[in-house]
PDB file of C-alpha atoms in Angstrom:
ATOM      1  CA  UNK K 360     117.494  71.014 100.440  1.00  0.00           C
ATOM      2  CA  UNK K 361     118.497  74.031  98.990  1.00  0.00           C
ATOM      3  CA  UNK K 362     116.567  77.175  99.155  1.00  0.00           C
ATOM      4  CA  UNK K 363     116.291  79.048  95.405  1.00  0.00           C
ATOM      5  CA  UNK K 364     116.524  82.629  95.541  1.00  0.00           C
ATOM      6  CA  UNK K 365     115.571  85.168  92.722  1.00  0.00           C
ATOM      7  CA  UNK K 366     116.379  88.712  92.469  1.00  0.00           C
ATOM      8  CA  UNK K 367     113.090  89.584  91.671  1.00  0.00           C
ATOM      9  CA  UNK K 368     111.130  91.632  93.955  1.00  0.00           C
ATOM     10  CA  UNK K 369     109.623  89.129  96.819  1.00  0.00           C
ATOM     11  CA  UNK K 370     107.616  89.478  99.428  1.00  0.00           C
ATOM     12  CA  UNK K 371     106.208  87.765 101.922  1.00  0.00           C
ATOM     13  CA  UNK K 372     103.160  87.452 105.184  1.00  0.00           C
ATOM     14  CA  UNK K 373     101.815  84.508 106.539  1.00  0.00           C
ATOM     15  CA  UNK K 374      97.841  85.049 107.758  1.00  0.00           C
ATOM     16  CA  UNK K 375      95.429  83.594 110.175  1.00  0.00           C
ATOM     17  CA  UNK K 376      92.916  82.770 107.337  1.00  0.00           C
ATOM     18  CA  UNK K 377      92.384  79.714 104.940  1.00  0.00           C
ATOM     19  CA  UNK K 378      94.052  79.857 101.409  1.00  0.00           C
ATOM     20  CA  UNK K 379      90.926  80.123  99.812  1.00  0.00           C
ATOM     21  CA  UNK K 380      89.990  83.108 102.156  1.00  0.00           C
ATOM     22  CA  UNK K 381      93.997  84.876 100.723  1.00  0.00           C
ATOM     23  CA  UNK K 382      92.577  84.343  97.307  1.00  0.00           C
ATOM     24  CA  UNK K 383      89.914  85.812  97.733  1.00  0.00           C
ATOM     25  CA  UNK K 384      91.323  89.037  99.652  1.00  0.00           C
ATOM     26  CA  UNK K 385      94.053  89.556  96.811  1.00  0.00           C
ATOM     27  CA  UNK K 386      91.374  89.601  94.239  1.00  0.00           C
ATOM     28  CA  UNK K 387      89.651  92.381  96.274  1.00  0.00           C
ATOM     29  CA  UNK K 388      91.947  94.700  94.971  1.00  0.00           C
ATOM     30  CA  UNK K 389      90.253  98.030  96.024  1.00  0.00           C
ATOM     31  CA  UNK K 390      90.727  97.348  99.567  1.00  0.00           C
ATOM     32  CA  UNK K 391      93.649  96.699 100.278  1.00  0.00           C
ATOM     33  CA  UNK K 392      95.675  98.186  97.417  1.00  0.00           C
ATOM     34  CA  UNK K 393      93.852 100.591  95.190  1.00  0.00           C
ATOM     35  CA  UNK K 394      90.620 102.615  96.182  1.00  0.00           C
ATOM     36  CA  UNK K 395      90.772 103.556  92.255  1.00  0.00           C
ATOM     37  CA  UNK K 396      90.551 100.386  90.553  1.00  0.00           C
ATOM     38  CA  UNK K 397      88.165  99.081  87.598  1.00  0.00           C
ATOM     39  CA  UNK K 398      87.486  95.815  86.282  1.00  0.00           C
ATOM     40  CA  UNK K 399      87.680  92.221  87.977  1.00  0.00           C
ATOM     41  CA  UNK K 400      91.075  90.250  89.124  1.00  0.00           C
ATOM     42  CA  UNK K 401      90.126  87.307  90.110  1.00  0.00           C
ATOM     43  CA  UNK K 402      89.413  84.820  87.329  1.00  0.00           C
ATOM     44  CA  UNK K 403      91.525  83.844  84.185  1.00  0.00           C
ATOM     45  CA  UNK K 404      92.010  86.423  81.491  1.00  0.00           C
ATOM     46  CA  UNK K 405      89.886  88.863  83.910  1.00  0.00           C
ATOM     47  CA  UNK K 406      91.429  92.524  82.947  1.00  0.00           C
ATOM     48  CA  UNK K 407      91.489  95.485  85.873  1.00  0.00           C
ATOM     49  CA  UNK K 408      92.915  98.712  85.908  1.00  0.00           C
ATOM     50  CA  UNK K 409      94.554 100.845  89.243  1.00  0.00           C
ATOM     51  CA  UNK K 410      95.431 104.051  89.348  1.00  0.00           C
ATOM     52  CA  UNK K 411      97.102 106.618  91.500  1.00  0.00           C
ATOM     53  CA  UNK K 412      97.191 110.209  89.968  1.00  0.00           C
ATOM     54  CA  UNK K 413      99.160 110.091  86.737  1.00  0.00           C
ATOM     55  CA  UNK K 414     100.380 106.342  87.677  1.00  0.00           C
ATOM     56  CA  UNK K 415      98.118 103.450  85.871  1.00  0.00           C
ATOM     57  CA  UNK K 416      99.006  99.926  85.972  1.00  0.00           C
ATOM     58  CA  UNK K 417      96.452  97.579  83.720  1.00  0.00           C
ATOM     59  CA  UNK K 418      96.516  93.739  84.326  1.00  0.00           C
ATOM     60  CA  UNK K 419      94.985  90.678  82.792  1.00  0.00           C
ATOM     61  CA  UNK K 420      94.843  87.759  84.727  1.00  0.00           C
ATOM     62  CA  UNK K 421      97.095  85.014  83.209  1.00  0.00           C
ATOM     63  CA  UNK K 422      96.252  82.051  85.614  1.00  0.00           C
ATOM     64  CA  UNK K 423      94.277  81.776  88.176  1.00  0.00           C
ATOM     65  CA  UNK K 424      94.008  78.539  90.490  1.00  0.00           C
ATOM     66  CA  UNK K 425      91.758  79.795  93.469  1.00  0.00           C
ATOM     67  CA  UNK K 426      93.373  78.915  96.942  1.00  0.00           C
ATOM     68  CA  UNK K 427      96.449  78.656  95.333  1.00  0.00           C
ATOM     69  CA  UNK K 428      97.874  81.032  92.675  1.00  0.00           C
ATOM     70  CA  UNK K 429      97.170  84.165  90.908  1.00  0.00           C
ATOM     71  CA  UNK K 430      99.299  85.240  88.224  1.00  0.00           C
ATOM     72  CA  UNK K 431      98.749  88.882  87.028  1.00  0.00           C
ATOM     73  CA  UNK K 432     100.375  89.958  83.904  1.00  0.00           C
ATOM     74  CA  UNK K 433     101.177  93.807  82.971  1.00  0.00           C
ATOM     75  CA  UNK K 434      99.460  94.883  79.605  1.00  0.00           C
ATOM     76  CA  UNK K 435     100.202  98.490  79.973  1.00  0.00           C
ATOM     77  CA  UNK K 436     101.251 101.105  82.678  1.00  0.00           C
ATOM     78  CA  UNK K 437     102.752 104.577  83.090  1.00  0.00           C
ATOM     79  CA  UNK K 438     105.105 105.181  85.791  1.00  0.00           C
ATOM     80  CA  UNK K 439     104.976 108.678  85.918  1.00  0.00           C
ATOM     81  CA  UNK K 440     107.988 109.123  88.248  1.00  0.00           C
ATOM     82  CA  UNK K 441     110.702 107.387  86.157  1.00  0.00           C
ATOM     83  CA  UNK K 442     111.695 107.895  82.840  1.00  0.00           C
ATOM     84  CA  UNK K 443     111.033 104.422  81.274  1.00  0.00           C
ATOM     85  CA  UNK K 444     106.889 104.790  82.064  1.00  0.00           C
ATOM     86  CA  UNK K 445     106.213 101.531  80.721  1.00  0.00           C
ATOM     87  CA  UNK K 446     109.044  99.435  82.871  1.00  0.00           C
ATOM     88  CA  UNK K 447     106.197  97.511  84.407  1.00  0.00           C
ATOM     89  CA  UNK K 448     104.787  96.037  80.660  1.00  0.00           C
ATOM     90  CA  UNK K 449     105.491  92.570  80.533  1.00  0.00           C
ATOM     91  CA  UNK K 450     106.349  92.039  83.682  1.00  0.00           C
ATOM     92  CA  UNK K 451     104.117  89.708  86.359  1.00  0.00           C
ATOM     93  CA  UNK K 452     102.683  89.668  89.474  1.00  0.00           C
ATOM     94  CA  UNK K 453     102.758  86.174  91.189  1.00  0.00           C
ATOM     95  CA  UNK K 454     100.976  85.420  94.096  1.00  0.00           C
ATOM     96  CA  UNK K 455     101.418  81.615  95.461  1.00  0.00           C
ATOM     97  CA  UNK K 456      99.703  80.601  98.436  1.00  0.00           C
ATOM     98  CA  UNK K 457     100.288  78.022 100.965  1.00  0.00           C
ATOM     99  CA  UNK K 458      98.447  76.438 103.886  1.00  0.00           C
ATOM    100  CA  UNK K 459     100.832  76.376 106.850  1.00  0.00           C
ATOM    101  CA  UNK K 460      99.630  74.368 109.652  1.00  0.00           C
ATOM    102  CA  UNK K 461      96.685  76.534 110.520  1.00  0.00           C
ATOM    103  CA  UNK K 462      97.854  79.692 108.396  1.00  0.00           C
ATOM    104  CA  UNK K 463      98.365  80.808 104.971  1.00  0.00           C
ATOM    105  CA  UNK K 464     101.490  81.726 103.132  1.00  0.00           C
ATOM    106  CA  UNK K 465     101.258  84.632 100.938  1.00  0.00           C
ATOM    107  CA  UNK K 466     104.092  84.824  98.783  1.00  0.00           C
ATOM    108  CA  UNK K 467     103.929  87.698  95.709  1.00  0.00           C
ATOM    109  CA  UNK K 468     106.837  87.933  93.376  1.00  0.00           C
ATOM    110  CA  UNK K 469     107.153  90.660  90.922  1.00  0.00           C
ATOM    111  CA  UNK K 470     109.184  88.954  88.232  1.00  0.00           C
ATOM    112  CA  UNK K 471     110.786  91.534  85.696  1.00  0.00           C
ATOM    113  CA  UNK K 472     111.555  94.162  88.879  1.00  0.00           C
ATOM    114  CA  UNK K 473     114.986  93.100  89.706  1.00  0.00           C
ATOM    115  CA  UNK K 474     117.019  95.366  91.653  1.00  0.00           C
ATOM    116  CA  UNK K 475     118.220  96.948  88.217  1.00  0.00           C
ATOM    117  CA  UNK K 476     115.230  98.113  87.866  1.00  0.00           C
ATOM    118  CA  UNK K 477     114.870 101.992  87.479  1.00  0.00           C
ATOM    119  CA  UNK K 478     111.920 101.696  90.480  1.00  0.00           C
ATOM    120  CA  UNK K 479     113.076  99.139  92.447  1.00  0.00           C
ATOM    121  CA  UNK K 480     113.660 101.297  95.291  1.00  0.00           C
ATOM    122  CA  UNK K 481     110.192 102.842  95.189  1.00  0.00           C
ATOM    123  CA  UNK K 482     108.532  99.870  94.262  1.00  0.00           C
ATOM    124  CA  UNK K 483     109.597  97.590  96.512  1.00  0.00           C
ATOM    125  CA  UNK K 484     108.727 100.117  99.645  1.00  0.00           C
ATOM    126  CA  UNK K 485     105.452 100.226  98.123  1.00  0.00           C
ATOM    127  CA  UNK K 486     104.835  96.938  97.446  1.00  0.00           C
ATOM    128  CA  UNK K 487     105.768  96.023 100.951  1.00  0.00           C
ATOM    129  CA  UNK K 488     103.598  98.212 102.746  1.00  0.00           C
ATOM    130  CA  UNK K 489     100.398  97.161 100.666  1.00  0.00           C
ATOM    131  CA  UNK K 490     101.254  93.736 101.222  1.00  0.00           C
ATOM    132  CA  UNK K 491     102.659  93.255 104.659  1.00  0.00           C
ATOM    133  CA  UNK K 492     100.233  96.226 105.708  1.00  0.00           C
ATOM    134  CA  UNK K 493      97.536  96.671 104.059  1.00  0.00           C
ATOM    135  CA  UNK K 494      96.627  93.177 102.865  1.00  0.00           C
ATOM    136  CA  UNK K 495      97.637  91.664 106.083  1.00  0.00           C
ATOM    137  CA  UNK K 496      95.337  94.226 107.935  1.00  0.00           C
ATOM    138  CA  UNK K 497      92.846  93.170 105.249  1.00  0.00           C
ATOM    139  CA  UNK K 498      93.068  89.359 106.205  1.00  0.00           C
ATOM    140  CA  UNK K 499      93.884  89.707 110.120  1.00  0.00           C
ATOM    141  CA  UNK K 500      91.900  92.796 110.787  1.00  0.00           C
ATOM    142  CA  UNK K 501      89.136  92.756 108.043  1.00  0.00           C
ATOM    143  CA  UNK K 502      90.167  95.965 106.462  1.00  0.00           C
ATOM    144  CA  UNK K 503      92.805  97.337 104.660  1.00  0.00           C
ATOM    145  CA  UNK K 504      94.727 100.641 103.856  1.00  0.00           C
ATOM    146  CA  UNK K 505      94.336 101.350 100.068  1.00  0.00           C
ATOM    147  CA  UNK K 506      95.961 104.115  98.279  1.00  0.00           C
TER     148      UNK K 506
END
């Protein structure tokens, strides 16, 4: 079988919890990502905002299958470092999870931040250390490391 790769920003953790118990962490945004967040993300066409200084990022939830997938959609941002603020509008957040044996798969894809991208570099080190830190430290250690 051959595995299908995608230039869009991926990554990945497997944790020690159910897949309903992953779904359930990722919607908690506030602890493991944002401390400055507003709104709800875990149910279909829920909106939430998160902030960091000048940086906002809104979302609307544009599926939602608990234990299994959240998709987060970009309505508006401003990326206050880069010169095309709004780079992030459009784009989504995908978050597919897997039972593994005993585990969970956590897989989040950014689609729309491709290595192109103006802040791939900054993005991707920031996704990865709220997801394979933070949100894993959420899930194995029951608390997280939000900005």
């Amino acid at each position: 079988m051959k595995t299908m790769t995608t230039p869009d920003f991926t990554a990945t953790v497997v944790v020690d919890q159910t897949p309903q118990e992953a779904f359930n962490a990722i919607a908690n945004v506030s602890a493991w990502w944002a401390k400055n967040f507003k709104g709800n993300a875990k149910n279909e066409n829920d909106v939430f905002l998160v902030k960091f200084g000048e940086t906002f990022v809104e979302f609307k939830i544009a599926e939602s299958i608990p234990g299994k997938k959240v998709v987060w959609l970009v309505t508006d941002c401003n990326l206050h470092w880069i010169s095309d603020k709004k780079e992030w509008n459009g784009t989504r957040v995908v978050w597919d999870i897997n039972p593994i044996g005993n585990a969970t798969e956590i897989v989040m894809t950014h689609i729309g931040i491709v290595p192109e991208s103006e802040c791939y570099n900054e993005c991707s080190t920031g996704w990865d250390k709220h997801i394979k830190t933070s949100l894993y430290k959420l899930l194995s250690e029951g608390v997280g490391l939000p900005a």
